[in-house]
Tab-separated table of C-alpha atoms in Angstrom:
chain	number	residue	atom	x	y	z
A	1	MET	CA	36.858	28.150	35.881
A	2	VAL	CA	36.364	24.689	34.200
A	3	LEU	CA	33.386	23.921	36.416
A	4	GLY	CA	31.754	27.427	35.328
A	5	GLN	CA	32.070	26.953	31.940
A	6	ARG	CA	30.775	23.189	32.358
A	7	GLY	CA	27.969	24.154	33.853
A	8	SER	CA	26.986	26.631	31.284
A	9	ILE	CA	27.194	24.269	28.373
A	10	HIS	CA	24.935	21.861	30.357
A	11	THR	CA	22.478	24.398	30.585
A	12	ILE	CA	22.806	25.388	26.829
A	13	VAL	CA	22.739	22.045	25.771
A	14	LEU	CA	19.428	21.435	28.023
A	15	GLY	CA	17.813	24.697	26.686
A	16	LEU	CA	18.382	23.190	23.251
A	17	VAL	CA	16.768	19.967	23.792
A	18	ILE	CA	13.801	21.506	25.613
A	19	ILE	CA	13.633	24.105	22.475
A	20	VAL	CA	13.465	21.031	20.058
A	21	GLY	CA	11.363	18.997	22.483
A	22	PHE	CA	8.376	21.522	22.433
A	23	GLY	CA	9.031	22.049	18.299
A	24	ILE	CA	8.575	18.352	18.045
A	25	ALA	CA	5.527	18.401	20.401
A	26	LEU	CA	3.795	21.353	18.191
A	27	GLY	CA	4.713	20.126	14.936
A	28	TRP	CA	4.002	16.483	15.258
A	29	PRO	CA	0.104	16.506	15.336
A	30	GLN	CA	0.097	18.833	12.067
A	31	TYR	CA	2.362	16.137	10.678
A	32	GLN	CA	-0.221	13.599	11.394
A	33	LYS	CA	-2.747	15.345	9.898
A	34	HIS	CA	-0.912	16.197	6.709
A	35	LYS	CA	-0.121	12.559	6.529
A	36	THR	CA	-3.930	11.340	6.885
A	37	VAL	CA	-5.116	13.900	4.389
A	38	ALA	CA	-2.276	12.953	2.052
A	39	SER	CA	-3.366	9.058	2.500
A	40	ALA	CA	-7.095	10.286	1.894
A	41	GLN	CA	-6.106	11.949	-1.484
A	42	ARG	CA	-4.211	8.476	-2.586
A	43	ALA	CA	-7.154	6.303	-1.561
A	44	LEU	CA	-9.256	8.707	-3.504
A	45	ASP	CA	-7.309	8.489	-6.508
A	46	LEU	CA	-7.115	4.858	-6.513
A	47	GLY	CA	-11.178	4.906	-6.048
A	48	LYS	CA	-10.781	7.273	-9.201
A	49	ALA	CA	-9.073	4.280	-11.049
A	50	LEU	CA	-11.654	1.743	-9.819
A	51	ALA	CA	-14.227	3.567	-10.774
A	52	PHE	CA	-12.690	4.214	-14.117
A	53	ALA	CA	-12.190	0.319	-14.838
A	54	GLU	CA	-15.846	-0.476	-13.210
A	55	ALA	CA	-17.267	1.752	-16.099
A	56	THR	CA	-15.284	-0.293	-18.762
A	57	TYR	CA	-15.991	-3.624	-17.313
A	58	LYS	CA	-19.886	-2.652	-16.993
A	59	THR	CA	-19.453	-1.655	-20.826
A	60	GLN	CA	-17.967	-5.112	-21.646
A	61	HIS	CA	-19.997	-7.156	-19.636
A	62	GLY	CA	-23.050	-5.458	-18.525
A	63	ALA	CA	-22.684	-4.838	-15.312
A	64	TYR	CA	-20.228	-3.752	-12.194
A	65	THR	CA	-18.082	-6.539	-10.690
A	66	PRO	CA	-17.056	-6.546	-6.787
A	67	ASP	CA	-14.022	-8.834	-7.577
A	68	PHE	CA	-11.507	-5.890	-8.099
A	69	ALA	CA	-8.941	-8.436	-9.344
A	70	GLN	CA	-11.231	-9.440	-12.662
A	71	LEU	CA	-10.688	-5.442	-13.527
A	72	GLY	CA	-7.274	-5.770	-15.135
A	73	LEU	CA	-5.673	-3.067	-12.948
A	74	ALA	CA	-2.356	-3.548	-11.127
A	75	LEU	CA	-3.886	-3.460	-7.489
A	76	PRO	CA	-1.820	-2.233	-4.845
A	77	CYS	CA	-3.532	-4.151	-2.405
A	78	PRO	CA	-4.614	-7.712	-2.005
A	79	VAL	CA	-8.160	-8.694	-2.589
A	80	VAL	CA	-9.869	-10.604	0.068
A	81	ARG	CA	-12.870	-12.368	0.056
A	82	ASP	CA	-14.622	-13.758	2.822
A	83	GLY	CA	-17.709	-15.879	1.911
A	84	ASP	CA	-19.823	-13.519	-0.166
A	85	LYS	CA	-17.950	-10.395	0.820
A	86	ILE	CA	-15.023	-8.983	-1.287
A	87	GLU	CA	-12.805	-6.524	-0.554
A	88	MET	CA	-9.667	-4.951	-1.341
A	89	GLU	CA	-7.556	-4.056	1.870
A	90	CYS	CA	-4.856	-1.930	1.920
A	91	SER	CA	-3.031	-0.138	4.654
A	92	ASP	CA	-5.544	2.787	5.844
A	93	TYR	CA	-8.532	1.946	3.344
A	94	VAL	CA	-10.827	-1.085	2.530
A	95	TYR	CA	-12.561	-0.829	-0.612
A	96	ARG	CA	-15.502	-2.534	-1.740
A	97	LEU	CA	-18.631	-2.391	-4.214
A	98	GLU	CA	-22.046	-1.625	-2.548
A	99	GLU	CA	-25.246	-2.480	-4.110
A	100	GLY	CA	-26.712	0.114	-6.377
A	101	GLY	CA	-22.941	0.743	-8.080
A	102	VAL	CA	-21.549	2.439	-5.176
A	103	LEU	CA	-17.904	1.895	-4.649
A	104	ARG	CA	-17.326	2.614	-0.828
A	105	VAL	CA	-13.532	3.386	0.280
A	106	GLN	CA	-13.757	3.291	4.117
A	107	HIS	CA	-11.173	4.345	6.393
A	108	LYS	CA	-9.927	1.571	8.897
A	109	GLY	CA	-9.463	3.749	11.541
A	110	LEU	CA	-11.359	6.782	11.343
A	111	PRO	CA	-15.144	7.172	10.959
A	112	LYS	CA	-14.589	8.490	7.572
A	113	TRP	CA	-15.499	7.292	4.007
A	114	PHE	CA	-15.845	7.925	0.223
A	115	ASP	CA	-18.913	6.700	-1.964
A	116	LEU	CA	-18.400	6.987	-5.413
A	117	ASP	CA	-21.474	6.620	-7.286
A	118	LEU	CA	-20.904	4.831	-10.391
A	119	ALA	CA	-23.647	5.426	-12.293
A	120	LYS	CA	-23.816	9.215	-11.559
A	121	GLY	CA	-20.106	9.873	-11.493
A	122	SER	CA	-20.131	11.605	-8.340
A	123	VAL	CA	-18.047	11.421	-5.069
A	124	ASP	CA	-19.594	12.122	-1.456
A	125	CYS	CA	-16.852	12.377	1.378
A	126	SER	CA	-18.712	11.491	4.396
A	127	HIS	CA	-18.005	11.329	8.199
A	128	GLU	CA	-20.076	10.281	11.041
A	129	ASP	CA	-21.474	13.637	13.143
A	130	GLY	CA	-19.096	15.194	14.926
A	131	SER	CA	-15.904	13.453	13.921
A	132	ILE	CA	-13.234	16.371	13.754
A	133	ALA	CA	-10.954	14.474	11.829
A	134	GLY	CA	-13.692	12.878	9.138
A	135	SER	CA	-14.437	16.546	8.785
A	136	HIS	CA	-10.830	17.805	8.409
A	137	ILE	CA	-10.333	14.832	5.750
A	138	CYS	CA	-13.561	15.878	3.818
A	139	SER	CA	-12.423	20.006	3.951
A	140	ARG	CA	-8.810	19.108	2.813
A	141	VAL	CA	-9.468	16.554	0.162
A	142	ASP	CA	-9.659	17.642	-3.691
A	143	LEU	CA	-13.152	15.821	-5.079
A	144	THR	CA	-13.577	17.761	-8.006
A	145	GLY	CA	-13.878	15.470	-10.887
A	146	ALA	CA	-13.200	12.444	-8.621
A	147	ALA	CA	-15.509	9.817	-10.751
A	148	GLN	CA	-16.135	11.443	-14.198
A	149	PRO	CA	-15.522	8.509	-16.422
């Protein structure tokens, strides 16, 4: 009698482990997508704050500055200087000022980026052709009014 009950308990526990395993296996990719989109939205929000600070800096000094440390913001990530290249490197994104007053927010691992045109006040979410992750992020991130100073 005890052996029969013990076998059924093991079967039930094994069944529960299999069900939980399938649940995790099916839910994990969705969780990763949500996490990536949330990170992209935070990167865009920081890019927006940098764009506003750059616009203020330009009115005071007559030009944009590639050195984000001079903007007077509390920066969440370190500014890295490598020769003539100045970037702010965060965990997932790199921020740099390109020629022509374009603030580029580029993902470190995915072929995806945001271009904030400081003069026009526009945002472009771009990705390489055929990049499923890039198109997924660009379709989910809210770009409305992102660079309007």
